[in-house]
mmCIF file of C-alpha atoms in Angstrom:
data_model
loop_
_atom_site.group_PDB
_atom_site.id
_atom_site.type_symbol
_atom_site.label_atom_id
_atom_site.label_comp_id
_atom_site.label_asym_id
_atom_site.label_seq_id
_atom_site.Cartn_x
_atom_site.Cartn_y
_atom_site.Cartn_z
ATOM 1 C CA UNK A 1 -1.954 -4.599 -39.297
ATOM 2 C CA UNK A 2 -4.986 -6.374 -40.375
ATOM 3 C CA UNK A 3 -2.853 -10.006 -39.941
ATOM 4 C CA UNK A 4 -1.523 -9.368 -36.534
ATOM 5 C CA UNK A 5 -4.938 -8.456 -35.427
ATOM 6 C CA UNK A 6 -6.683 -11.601 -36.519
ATOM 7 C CA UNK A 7 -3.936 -13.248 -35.268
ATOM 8 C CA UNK A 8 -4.095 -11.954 -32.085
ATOM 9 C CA UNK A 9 -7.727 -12.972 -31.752
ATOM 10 C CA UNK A 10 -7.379 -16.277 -32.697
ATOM 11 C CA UNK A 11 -4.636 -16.777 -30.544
ATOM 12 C CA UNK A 12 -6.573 -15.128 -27.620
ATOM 13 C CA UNK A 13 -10.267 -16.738 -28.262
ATOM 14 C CA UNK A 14 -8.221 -20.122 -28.708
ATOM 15 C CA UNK A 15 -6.194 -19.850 -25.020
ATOM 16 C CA UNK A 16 -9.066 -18.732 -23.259
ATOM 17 C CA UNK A 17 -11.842 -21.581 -25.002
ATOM 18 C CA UNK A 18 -12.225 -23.635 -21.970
ATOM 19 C CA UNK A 19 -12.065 -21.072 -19.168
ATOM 20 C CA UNK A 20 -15.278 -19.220 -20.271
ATOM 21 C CA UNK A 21 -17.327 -18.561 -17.187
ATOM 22 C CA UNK A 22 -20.537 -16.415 -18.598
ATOM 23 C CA UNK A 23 -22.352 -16.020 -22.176
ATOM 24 C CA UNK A 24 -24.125 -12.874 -23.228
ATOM 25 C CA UNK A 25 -26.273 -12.112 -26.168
ATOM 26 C CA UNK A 26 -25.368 -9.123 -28.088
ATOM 27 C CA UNK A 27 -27.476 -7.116 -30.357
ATOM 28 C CA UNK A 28 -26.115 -3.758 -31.991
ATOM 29 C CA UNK A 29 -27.358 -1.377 -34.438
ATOM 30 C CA UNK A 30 -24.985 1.226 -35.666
ATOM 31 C CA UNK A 31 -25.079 4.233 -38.377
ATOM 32 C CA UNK A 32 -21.738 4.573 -40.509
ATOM 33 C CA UNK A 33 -20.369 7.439 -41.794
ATOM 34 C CA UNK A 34 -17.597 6.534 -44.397
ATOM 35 C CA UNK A 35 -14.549 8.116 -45.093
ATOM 36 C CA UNK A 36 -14.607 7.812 -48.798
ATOM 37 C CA UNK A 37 -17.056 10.009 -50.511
ATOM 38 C CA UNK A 38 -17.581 9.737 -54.033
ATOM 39 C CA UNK A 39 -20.349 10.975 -56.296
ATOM 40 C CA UNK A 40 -23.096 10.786 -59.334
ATOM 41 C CA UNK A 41 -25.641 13.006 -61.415
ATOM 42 C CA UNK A 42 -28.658 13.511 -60.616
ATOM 43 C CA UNK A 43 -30.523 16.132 -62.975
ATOM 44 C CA UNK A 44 -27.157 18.279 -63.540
ATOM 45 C CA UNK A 45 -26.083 18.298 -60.203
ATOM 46 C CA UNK A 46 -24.210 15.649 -57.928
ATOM 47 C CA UNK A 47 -25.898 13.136 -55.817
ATOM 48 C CA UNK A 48 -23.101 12.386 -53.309
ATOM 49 C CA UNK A 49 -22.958 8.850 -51.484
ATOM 50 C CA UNK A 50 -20.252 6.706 -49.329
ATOM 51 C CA UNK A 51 -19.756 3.070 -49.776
ATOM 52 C CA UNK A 52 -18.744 2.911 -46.090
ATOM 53 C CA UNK A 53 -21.583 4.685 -45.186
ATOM 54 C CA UNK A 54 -25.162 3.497 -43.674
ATOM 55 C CA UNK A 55 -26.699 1.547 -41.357
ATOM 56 C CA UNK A 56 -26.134 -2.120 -39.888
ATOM 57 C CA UNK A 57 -27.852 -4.713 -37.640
ATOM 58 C CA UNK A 58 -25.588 -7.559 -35.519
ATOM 59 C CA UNK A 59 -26.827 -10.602 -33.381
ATOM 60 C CA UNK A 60 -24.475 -12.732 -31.615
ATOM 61 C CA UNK A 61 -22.482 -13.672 -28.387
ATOM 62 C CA UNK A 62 -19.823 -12.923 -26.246
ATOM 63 C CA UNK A 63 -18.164 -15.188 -23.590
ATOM 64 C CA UNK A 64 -16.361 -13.566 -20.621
ATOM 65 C CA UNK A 65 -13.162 -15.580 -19.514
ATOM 66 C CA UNK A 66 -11.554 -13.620 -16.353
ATOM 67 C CA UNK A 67 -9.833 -10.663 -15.555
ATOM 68 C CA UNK A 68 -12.493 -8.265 -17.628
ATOM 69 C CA UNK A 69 -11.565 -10.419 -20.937
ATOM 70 C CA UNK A 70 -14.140 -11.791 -22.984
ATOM 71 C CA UNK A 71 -14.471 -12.793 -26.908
ATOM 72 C CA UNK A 72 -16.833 -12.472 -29.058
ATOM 73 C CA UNK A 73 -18.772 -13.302 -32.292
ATOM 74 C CA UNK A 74 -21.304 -11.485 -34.431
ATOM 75 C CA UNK A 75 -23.624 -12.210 -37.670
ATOM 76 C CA UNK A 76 -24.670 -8.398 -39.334
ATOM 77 C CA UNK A 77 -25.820 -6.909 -42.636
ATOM 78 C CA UNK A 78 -25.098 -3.739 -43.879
ATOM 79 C CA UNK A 79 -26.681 -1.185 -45.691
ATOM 80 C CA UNK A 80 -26.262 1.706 -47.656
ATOM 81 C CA UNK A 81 -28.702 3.689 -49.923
ATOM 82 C CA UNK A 82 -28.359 6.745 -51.666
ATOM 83 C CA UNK A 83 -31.323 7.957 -53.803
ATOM 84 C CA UNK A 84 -32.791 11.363 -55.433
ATOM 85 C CA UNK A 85 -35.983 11.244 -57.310
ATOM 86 C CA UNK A 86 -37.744 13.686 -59.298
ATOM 87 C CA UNK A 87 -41.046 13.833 -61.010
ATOM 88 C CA UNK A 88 -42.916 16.193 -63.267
ATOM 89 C CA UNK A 89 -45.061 16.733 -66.263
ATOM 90 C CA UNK A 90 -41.873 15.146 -68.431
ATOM 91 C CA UNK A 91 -41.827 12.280 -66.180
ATOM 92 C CA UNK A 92 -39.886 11.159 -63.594
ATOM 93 C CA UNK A 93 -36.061 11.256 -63.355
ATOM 94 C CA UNK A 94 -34.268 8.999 -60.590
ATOM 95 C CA UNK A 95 -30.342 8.572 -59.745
ATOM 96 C CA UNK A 96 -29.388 6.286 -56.783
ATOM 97 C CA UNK A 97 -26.211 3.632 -55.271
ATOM 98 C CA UNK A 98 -27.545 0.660 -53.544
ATOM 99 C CA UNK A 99 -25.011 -1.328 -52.004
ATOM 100 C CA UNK A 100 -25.305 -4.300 -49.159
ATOM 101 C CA UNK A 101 -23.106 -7.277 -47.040
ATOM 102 C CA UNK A 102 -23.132 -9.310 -45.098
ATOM 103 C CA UNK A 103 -20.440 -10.134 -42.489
ATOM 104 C CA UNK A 104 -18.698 -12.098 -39.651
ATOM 105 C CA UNK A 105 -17.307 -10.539 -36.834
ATOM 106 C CA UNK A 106 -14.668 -11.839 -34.332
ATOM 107 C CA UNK A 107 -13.304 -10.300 -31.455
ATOM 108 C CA UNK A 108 -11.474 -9.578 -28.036
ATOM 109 C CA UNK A 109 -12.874 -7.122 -25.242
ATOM 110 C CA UNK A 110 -11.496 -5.756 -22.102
ATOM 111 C CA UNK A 111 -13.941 -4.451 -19.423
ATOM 112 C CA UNK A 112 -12.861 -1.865 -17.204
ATOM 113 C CA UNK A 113 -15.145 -1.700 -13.891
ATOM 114 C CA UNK A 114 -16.123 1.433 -12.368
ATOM 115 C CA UNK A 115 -18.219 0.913 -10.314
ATOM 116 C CA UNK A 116 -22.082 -1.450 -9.959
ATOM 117 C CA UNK A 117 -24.293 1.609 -10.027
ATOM 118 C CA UNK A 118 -25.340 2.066 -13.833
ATOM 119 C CA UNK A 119 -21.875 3.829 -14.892
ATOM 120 C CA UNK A 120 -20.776 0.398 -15.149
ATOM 121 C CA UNK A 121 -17.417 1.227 -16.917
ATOM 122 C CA UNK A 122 -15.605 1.542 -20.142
ATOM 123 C CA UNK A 123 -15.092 -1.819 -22.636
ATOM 124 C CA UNK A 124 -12.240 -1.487 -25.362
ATOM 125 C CA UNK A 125 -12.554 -4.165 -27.851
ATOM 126 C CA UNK A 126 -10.385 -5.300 -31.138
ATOM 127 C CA UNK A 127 -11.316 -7.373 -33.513
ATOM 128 C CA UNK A 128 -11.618 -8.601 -37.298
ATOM 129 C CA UNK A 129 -14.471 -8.640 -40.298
ATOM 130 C CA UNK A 130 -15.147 -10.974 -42.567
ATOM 131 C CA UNK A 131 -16.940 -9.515 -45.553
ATOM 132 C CA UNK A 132 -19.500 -11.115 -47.939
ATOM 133 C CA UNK A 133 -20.813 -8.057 -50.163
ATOM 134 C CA UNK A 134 -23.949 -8.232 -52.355
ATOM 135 C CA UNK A 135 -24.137 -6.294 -55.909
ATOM 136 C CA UNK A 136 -23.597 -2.465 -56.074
ATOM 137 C CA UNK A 137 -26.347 -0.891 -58.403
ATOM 138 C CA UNK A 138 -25.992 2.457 -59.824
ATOM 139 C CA UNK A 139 -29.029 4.198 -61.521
ATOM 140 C CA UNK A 140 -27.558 7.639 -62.951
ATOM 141 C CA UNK A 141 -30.730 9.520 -64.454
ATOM 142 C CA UNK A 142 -32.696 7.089 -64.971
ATOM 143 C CA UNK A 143 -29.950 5.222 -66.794
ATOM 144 C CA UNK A 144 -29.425 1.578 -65.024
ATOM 145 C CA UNK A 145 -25.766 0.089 -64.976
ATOM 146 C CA UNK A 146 -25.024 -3.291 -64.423
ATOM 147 C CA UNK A 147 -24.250 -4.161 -61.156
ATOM 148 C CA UNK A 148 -21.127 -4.884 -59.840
ATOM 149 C CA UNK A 149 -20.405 -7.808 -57.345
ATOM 150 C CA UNK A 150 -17.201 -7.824 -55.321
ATOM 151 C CA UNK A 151 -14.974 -10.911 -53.708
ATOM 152 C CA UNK A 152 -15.170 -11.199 -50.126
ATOM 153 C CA UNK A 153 -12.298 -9.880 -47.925
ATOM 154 C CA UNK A 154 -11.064 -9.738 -44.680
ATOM 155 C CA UNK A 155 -10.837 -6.632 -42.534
ATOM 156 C CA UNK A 156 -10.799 -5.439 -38.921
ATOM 157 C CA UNK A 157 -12.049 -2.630 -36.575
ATOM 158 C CA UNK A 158 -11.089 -1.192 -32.998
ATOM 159 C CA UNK A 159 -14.259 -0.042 -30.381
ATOM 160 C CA UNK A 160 -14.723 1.687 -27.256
ATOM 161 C CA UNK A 161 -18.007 1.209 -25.877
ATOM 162 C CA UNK A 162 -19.428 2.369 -22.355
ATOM 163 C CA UNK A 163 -21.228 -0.287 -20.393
ATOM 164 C CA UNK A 164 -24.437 0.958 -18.797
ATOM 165 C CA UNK A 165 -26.067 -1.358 -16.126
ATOM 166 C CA UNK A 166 -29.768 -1.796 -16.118
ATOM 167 C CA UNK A 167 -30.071 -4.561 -13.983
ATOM 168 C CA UNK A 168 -27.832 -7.565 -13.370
ATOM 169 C CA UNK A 169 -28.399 -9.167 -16.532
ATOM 170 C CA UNK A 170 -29.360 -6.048 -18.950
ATOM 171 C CA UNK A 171 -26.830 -3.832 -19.696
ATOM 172 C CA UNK A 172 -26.454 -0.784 -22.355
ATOM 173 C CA UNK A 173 -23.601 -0.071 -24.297
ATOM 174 C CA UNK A 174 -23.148 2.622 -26.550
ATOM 175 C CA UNK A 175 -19.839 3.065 -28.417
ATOM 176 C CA UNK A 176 -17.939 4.150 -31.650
ATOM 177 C CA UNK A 177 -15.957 1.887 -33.895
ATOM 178 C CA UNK A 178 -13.188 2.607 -36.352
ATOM 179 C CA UNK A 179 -13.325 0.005 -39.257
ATOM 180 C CA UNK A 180 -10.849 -0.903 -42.337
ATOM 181 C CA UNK A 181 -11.793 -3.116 -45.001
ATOM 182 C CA UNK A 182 -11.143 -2.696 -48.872
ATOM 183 C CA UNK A 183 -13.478 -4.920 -51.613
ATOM 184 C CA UNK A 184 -12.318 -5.751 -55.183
ATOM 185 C CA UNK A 185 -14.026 -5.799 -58.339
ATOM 186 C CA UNK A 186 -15.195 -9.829 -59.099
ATOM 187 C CA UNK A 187 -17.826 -8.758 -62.208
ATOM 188 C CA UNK A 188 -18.898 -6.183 -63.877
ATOM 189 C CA UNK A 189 -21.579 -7.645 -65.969
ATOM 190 C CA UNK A 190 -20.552 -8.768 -69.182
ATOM 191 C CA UNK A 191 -18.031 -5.873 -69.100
ATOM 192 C CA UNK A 192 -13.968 -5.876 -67.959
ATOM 193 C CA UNK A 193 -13.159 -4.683 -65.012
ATOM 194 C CA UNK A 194 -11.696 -2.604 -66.348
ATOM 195 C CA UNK A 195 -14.292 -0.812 -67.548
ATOM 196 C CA UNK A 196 -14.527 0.444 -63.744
ATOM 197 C CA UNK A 197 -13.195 3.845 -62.559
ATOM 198 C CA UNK A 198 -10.767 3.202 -59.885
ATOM 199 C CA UNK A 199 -13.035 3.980 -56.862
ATOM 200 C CA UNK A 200 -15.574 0.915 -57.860
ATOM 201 C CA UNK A 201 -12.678 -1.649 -59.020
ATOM 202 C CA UNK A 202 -11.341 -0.859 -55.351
ATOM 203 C CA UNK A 203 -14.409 -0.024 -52.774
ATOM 204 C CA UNK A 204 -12.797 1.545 -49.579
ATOM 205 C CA UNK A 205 -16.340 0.766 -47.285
ATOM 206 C CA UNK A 206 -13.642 1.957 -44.037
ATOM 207 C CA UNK A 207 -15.517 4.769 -41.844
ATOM 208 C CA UNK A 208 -16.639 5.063 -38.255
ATOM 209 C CA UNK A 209 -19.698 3.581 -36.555
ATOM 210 C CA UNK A 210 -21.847 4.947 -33.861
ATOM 211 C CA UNK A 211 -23.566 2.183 -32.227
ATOM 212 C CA UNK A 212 -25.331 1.351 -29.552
ATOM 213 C CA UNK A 213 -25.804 -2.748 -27.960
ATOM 214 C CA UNK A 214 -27.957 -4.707 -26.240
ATOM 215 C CA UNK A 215 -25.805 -7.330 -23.670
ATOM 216 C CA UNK A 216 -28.222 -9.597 -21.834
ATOM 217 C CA UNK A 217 -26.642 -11.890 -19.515
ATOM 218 C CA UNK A 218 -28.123 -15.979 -19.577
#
């Protein structure tokens, strides 16, 4: 699935190069919620957390060709942070999952018009990731493990976004994405990896984003 998809927008954003006839900049935030939950302790109990989880950032552009069919390409950082702390007369006890990438997106849209008042329409979009993940730390009462770093990887997502006009060159969109992408295990400090449970030697970061964009027309 994930081939045929980047294939497809390749293929697409390669045929349609020289026809583009508009540019917008995008900017998007979204929150994710992940779909694999896993957990650590924190004072006894469990301190849960979601490596597909948290919040992201993207900058980038989108050219419309014809026909409602534009592509698109995006720059974004993601991050996710899970953290308890406790303090008292014995001191202070803290458990927490840091985790961060960056990433590339590429992508095909199709804009369905309803109308020019600001129900603009609906956009359905496809596209592919390409992951570049920082360390994941994991601080389990108080006790620091070495990081882990993870090789880059390729994944891909599907959107539906609905297109609110401002004005003629401001427009609104909020959506929700589904998003696949699996990370392996690169280091582990100067440990084996396999050393790692089976949920941090394979990190499933797939889950859903709700987002909301920025597309300003130049």
């Amino acid at each position: 699935m994930k081939k045929i998809i980047w294939s497809l927008v390749l293929f697409c954003t390669l045929f349609t190069s020289g026809t583009a006839q508009e540019l917008n900049l995008i900017g998007r935030l979204n929150g994710s919620i992940g779909f694999n939950y896993e957990s650590i302790d924190y004072n006894g109990g469990s301190l849960a957390y979601s490596p597909g989880g948290g919040m992201g950032l993207e900058v980038g552009a989108e050219y419309r060709f014809f026909n409602g069919l534009s592509g698109y390409g995006t720059l974004g950082y993601q991050y996710n942070l899970a953290l308890q702390l406790q303090s008292g007369t014995n001191g202070s006890n803290k458990s927490s999952v840091t985790f961060g990438r960056a990433f590339f997106t590429l992508g095909i849209n199709k804009f369905f018009k309803f109308s020019e008042n600001t129900l603009h329409g609906i956009v359905i979009g496809v596209g592919g990731n390409y992951s570049i993940p920082g360390k994941l730390r994991i601080t389990e009462n108080d006790f620091s493990a070495d990081p882990i770093e993870y090789e880059t990887n390729l994944g891909f997502h599907i959107d539906a976004k609905l297109r609110l006009k401002l004005s003629d060159v401001i427009f609104l969109e909020p959506g929700i994405r589904y998003r696949q992408l699996e990370l392996e295990a690169k280091s582990f400090g100067p440990n084996t990896i396999d050393a790692l449970p089976s949920h941090l030697r394979t990190l499933n970061t797939s889950g859903v984003e709700i987002s909301v964009s920025i597309i300003k027309t130049i």
